Tab-separated table of C-alpha atoms in Angstrom:
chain	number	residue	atom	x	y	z
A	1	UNK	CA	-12.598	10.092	17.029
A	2	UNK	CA	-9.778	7.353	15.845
A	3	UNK	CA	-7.734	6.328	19.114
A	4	UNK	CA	-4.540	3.440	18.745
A	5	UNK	CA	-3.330	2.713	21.949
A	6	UNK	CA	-0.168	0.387	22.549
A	7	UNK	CA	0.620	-0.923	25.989
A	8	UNK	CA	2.680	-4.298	27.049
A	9	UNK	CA	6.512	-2.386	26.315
A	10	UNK	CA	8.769	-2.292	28.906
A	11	UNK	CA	12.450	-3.812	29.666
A	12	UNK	CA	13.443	-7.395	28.556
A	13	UNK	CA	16.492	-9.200	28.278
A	14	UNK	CA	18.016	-10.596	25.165
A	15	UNK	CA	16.598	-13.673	24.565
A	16	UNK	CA	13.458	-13.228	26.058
A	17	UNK	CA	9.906	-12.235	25.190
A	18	UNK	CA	7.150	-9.372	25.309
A	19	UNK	CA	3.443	-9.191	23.916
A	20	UNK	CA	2.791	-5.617	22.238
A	21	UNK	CA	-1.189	-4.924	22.499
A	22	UNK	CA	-3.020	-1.882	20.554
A	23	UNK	CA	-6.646	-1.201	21.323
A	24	UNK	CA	-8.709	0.728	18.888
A	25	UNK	CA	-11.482	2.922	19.034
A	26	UNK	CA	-13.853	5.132	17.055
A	27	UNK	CA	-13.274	3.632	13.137
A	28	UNK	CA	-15.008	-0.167	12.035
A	29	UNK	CA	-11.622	-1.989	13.221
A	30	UNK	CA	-12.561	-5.427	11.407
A	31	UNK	CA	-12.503	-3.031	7.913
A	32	UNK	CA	-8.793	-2.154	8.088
A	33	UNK	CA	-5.246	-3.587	7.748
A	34	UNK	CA	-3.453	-2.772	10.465
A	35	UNK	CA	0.590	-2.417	11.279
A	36	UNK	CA	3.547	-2.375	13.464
A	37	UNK	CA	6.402	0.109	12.907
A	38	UNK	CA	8.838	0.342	15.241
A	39	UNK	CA	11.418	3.754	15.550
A	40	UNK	CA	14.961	3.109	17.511
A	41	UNK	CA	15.784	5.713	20.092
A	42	UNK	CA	16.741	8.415	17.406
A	43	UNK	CA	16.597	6.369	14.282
A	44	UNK	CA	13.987	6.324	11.244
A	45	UNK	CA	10.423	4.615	10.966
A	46	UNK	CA	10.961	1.115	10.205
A	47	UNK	CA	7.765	-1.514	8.999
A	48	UNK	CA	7.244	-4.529	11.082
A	49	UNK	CA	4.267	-6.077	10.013
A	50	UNK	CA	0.831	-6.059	9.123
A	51	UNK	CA	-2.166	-7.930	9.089
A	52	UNK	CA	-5.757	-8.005	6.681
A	53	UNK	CA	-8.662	-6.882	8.232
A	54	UNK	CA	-9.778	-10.850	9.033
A	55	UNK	CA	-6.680	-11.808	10.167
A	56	UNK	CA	-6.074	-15.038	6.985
A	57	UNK	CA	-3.173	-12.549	5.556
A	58	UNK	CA	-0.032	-11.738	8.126
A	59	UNK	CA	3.772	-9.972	6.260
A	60	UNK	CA	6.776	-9.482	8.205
A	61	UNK	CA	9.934	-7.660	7.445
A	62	UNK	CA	12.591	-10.099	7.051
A	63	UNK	CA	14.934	-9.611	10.121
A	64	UNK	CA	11.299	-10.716	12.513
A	65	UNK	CA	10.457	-13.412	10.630
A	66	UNK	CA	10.143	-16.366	12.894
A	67	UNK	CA	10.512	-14.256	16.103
A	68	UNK	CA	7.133	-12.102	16.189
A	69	UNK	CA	3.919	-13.092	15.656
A	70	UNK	CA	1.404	-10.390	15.031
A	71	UNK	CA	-2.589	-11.091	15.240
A	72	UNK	CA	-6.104	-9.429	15.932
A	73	UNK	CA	-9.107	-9.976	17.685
A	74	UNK	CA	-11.678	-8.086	16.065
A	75	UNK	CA	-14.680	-8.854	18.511
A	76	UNK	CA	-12.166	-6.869	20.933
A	77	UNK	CA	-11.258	-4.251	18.579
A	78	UNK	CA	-7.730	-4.864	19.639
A	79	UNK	CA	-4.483	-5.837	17.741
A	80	UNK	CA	-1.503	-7.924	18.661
A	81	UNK	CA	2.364	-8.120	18.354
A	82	UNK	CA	4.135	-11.900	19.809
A	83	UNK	CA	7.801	-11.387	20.335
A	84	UNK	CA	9.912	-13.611	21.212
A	85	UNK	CA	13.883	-14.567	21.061
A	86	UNK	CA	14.389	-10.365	21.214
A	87	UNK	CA	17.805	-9.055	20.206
A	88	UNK	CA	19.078	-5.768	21.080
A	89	UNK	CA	18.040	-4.385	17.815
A	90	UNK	CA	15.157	-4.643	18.458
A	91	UNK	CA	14.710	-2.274	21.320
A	92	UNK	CA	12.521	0.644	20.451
A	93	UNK	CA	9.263	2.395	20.392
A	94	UNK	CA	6.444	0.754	19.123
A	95	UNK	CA	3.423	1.873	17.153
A	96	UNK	CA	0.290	0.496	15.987
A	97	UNK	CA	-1.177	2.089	12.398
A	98	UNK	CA	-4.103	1.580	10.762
A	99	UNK	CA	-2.953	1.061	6.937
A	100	UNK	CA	-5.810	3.119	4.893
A	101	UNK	CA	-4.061	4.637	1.534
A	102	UNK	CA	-2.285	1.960	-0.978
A	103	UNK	CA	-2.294	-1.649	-2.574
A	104	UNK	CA	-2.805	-4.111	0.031
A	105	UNK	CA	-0.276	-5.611	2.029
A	106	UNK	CA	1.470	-2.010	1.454
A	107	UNK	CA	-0.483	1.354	2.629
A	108	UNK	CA	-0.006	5.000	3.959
A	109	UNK	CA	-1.145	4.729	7.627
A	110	UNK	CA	-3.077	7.669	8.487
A	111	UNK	CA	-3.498	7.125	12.394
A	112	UNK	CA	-1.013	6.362	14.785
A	113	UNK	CA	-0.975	5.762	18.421
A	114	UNK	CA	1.097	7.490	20.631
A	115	UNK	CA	3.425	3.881	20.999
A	116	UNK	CA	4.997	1.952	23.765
A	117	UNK	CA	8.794	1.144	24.327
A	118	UNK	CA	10.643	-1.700	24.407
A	119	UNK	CA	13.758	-2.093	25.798
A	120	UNK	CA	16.102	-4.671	25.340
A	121	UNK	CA	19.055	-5.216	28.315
A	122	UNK	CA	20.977	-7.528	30.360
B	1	UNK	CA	12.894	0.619	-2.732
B	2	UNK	CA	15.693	2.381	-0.950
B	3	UNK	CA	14.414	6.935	-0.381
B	4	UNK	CA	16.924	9.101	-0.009
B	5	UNK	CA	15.872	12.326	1.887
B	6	UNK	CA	17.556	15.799	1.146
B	7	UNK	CA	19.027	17.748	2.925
B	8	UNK	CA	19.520	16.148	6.275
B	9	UNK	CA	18.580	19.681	7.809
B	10	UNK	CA	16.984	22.813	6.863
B	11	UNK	CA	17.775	25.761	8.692
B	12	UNK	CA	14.670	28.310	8.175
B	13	UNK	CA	12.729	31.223	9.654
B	14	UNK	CA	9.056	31.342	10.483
B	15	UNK	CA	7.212	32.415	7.141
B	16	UNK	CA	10.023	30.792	4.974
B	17	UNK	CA	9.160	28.382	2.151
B	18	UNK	CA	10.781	24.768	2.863
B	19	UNK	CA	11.124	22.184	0.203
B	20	UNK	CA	11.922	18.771	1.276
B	21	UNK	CA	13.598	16.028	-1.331
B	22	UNK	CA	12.925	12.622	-1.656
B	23	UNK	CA	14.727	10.542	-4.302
B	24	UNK	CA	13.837	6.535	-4.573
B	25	UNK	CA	16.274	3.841	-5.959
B	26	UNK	CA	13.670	2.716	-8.265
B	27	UNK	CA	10.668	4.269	-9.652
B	28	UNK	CA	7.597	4.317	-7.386
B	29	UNK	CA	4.391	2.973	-8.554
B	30	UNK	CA	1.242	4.651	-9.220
B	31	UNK	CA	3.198	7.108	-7.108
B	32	UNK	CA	2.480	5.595	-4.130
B	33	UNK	CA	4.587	8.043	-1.608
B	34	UNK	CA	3.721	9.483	1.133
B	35	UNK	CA	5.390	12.443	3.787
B	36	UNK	CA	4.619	12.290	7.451
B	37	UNK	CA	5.393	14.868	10.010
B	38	UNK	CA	6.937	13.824	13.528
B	39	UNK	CA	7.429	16.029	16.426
B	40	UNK	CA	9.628	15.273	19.165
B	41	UNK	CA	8.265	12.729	21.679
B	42	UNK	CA	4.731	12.111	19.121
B	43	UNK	CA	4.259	9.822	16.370
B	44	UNK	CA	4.168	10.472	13.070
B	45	UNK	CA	1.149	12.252	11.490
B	46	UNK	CA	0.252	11.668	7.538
B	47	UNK	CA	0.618	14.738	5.909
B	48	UNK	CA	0.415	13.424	1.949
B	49	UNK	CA	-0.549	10.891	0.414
B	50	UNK	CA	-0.420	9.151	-3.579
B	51	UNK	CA	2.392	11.760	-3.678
B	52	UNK	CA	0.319	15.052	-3.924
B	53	UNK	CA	-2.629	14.418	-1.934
B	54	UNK	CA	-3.042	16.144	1.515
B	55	UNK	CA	-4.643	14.329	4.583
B	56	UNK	CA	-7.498	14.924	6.363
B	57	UNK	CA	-7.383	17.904	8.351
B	58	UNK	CA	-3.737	19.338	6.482
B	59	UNK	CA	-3.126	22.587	6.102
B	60	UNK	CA	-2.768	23.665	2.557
B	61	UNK	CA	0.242	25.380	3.099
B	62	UNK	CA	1.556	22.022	2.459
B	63	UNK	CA	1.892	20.471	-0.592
B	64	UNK	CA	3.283	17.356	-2.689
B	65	UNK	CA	4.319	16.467	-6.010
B	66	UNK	CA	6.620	14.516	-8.185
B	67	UNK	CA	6.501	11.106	-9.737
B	68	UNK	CA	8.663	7.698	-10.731
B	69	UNK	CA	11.953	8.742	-8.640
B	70	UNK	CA	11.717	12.271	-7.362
B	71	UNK	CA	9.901	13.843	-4.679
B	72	UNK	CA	8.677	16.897	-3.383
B	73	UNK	CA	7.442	18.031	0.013
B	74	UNK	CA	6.832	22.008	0.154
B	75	UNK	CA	5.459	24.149	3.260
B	76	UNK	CA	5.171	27.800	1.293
B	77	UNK	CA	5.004	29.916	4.989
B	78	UNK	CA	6.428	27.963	8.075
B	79	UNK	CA	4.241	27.971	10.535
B	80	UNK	CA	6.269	27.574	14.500
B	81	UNK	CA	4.525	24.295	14.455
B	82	UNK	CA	6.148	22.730	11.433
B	83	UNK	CA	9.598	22.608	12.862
B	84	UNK	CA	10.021	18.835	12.805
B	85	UNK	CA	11.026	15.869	11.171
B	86	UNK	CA	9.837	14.838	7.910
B	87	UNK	CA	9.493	11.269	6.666
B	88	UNK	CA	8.787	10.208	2.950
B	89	UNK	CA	7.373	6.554	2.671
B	90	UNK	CA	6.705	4.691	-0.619
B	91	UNK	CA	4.124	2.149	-0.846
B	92	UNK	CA	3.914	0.971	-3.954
B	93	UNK	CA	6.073	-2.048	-3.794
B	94	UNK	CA	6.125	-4.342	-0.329
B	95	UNK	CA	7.961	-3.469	2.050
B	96	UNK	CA	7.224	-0.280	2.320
B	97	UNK	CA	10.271	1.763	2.980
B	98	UNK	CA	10.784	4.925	4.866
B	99	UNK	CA	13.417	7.757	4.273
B	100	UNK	CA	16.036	8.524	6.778
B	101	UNK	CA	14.183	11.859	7.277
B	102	UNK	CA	14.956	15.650	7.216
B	103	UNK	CA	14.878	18.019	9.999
B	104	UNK	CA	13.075	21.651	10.208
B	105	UNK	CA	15.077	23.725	12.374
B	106	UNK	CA	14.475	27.211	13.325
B	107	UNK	CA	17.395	29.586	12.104
């Protein structure tokens, strides 16, 4: 069975910085893109980034360029979101997908994990 | 590629027939659009795919189609668990882009 699970959310100030983890199970991890899409508190899905199954290819959407890093560690089946210098817009839930339908860098994700919320505050 | 989702909401009984619109500012390549499902508190689930084919594991009470710049998500007999949000998602040219989603309410 395909499990995504996020941890590493929680409440930050502006300005300040949070590592996003996803650990995978049950699917050949190192064969898959994998993304971040993030979902404000009542808001749409929104892309983040992704990254090729060995890690050489990384996209970002344009307002997290600079600011979040994402990266994979395939011997640990695990996946990987840096952020740093976090602005209130970007406070919301987090999910990892593994990107299985489409052209490479873009894709249908067709498992999700449950995600993990980050909150942005003074 | 900007999606624009219609209607907003969708006021239906159980055993109804919804259809769900999505409309893209430019025409999507290789029809490369996909619907998810979402449920309140759970993350999305991939319902269609390459516009009219259906996940693993769908039902096929629902179904896609369309192509270049128009849309289609149908459900032909609500079931009580398809009251949720619906997202369309092209992926045909990067970034992929998400509509702003349309809500199944029960009426």
């Amino acid at each position: 069975e395909v499990q995504l699970v996020e941890s590493g959310g929680g409440l930050v100030q502006p300005g300040g910085s949070l590592r996003l983890s996803c650990a995978a199970s049950g699917f050949p991890f190192s064969s898959y893109w994998m993304s971040w899409v993030r979902q404000a508190p009542g808001k749409g899905l929104e892309w983040v980034a992704n990254i090729k199954e060995d890690g050489s290819l990384k996209y970002y959407m344009d307002s997290v360029k600079g600011r979040f890093t994402i990266s994979r560690d395939n011997a640990k089946n695990s996946l990987y979101l840096q952020m740093d210098s976090l602005r209130g817009e970007d406070a919301a839930m987090y999910y990892c997908a593994r990107d299985t339908y489409g052209p490479a860098p873009t894709a249908a994700a067709d498992y999700w994990g449950p995600g993990t919320l980050v909150t942005v505050s003074s | 590629i900007v999606l624009t989702q219609s209607p907003a909401t969708l006021s239906l009984s159980p055993g109804g027939r919804a259809t769900l619109s999505c409309r893209a500012s430019q025409s999507v390549s290789n029809d490369y659009l996909a619907w998810y499902q979402q449920k309140p508190g759970q993350a999305p689930r991939l319902l269609i795919y390459g516009a009219s084919n259906r996940a693993t594991g769908i039902p096929d009470r629902f179904s896609g189609s369309g192509s270049g710049t128009d849309f289609t998500l149908t459900i032909s007999r609500l079931e009580p668990e398809d009251f949720a949000v619906y997202y369309c998602q092209q992926y045909g040219r990067s970034p992929r882009t998400f509509g702003q989603g349309t809500k199944v309410e029960i009426k």
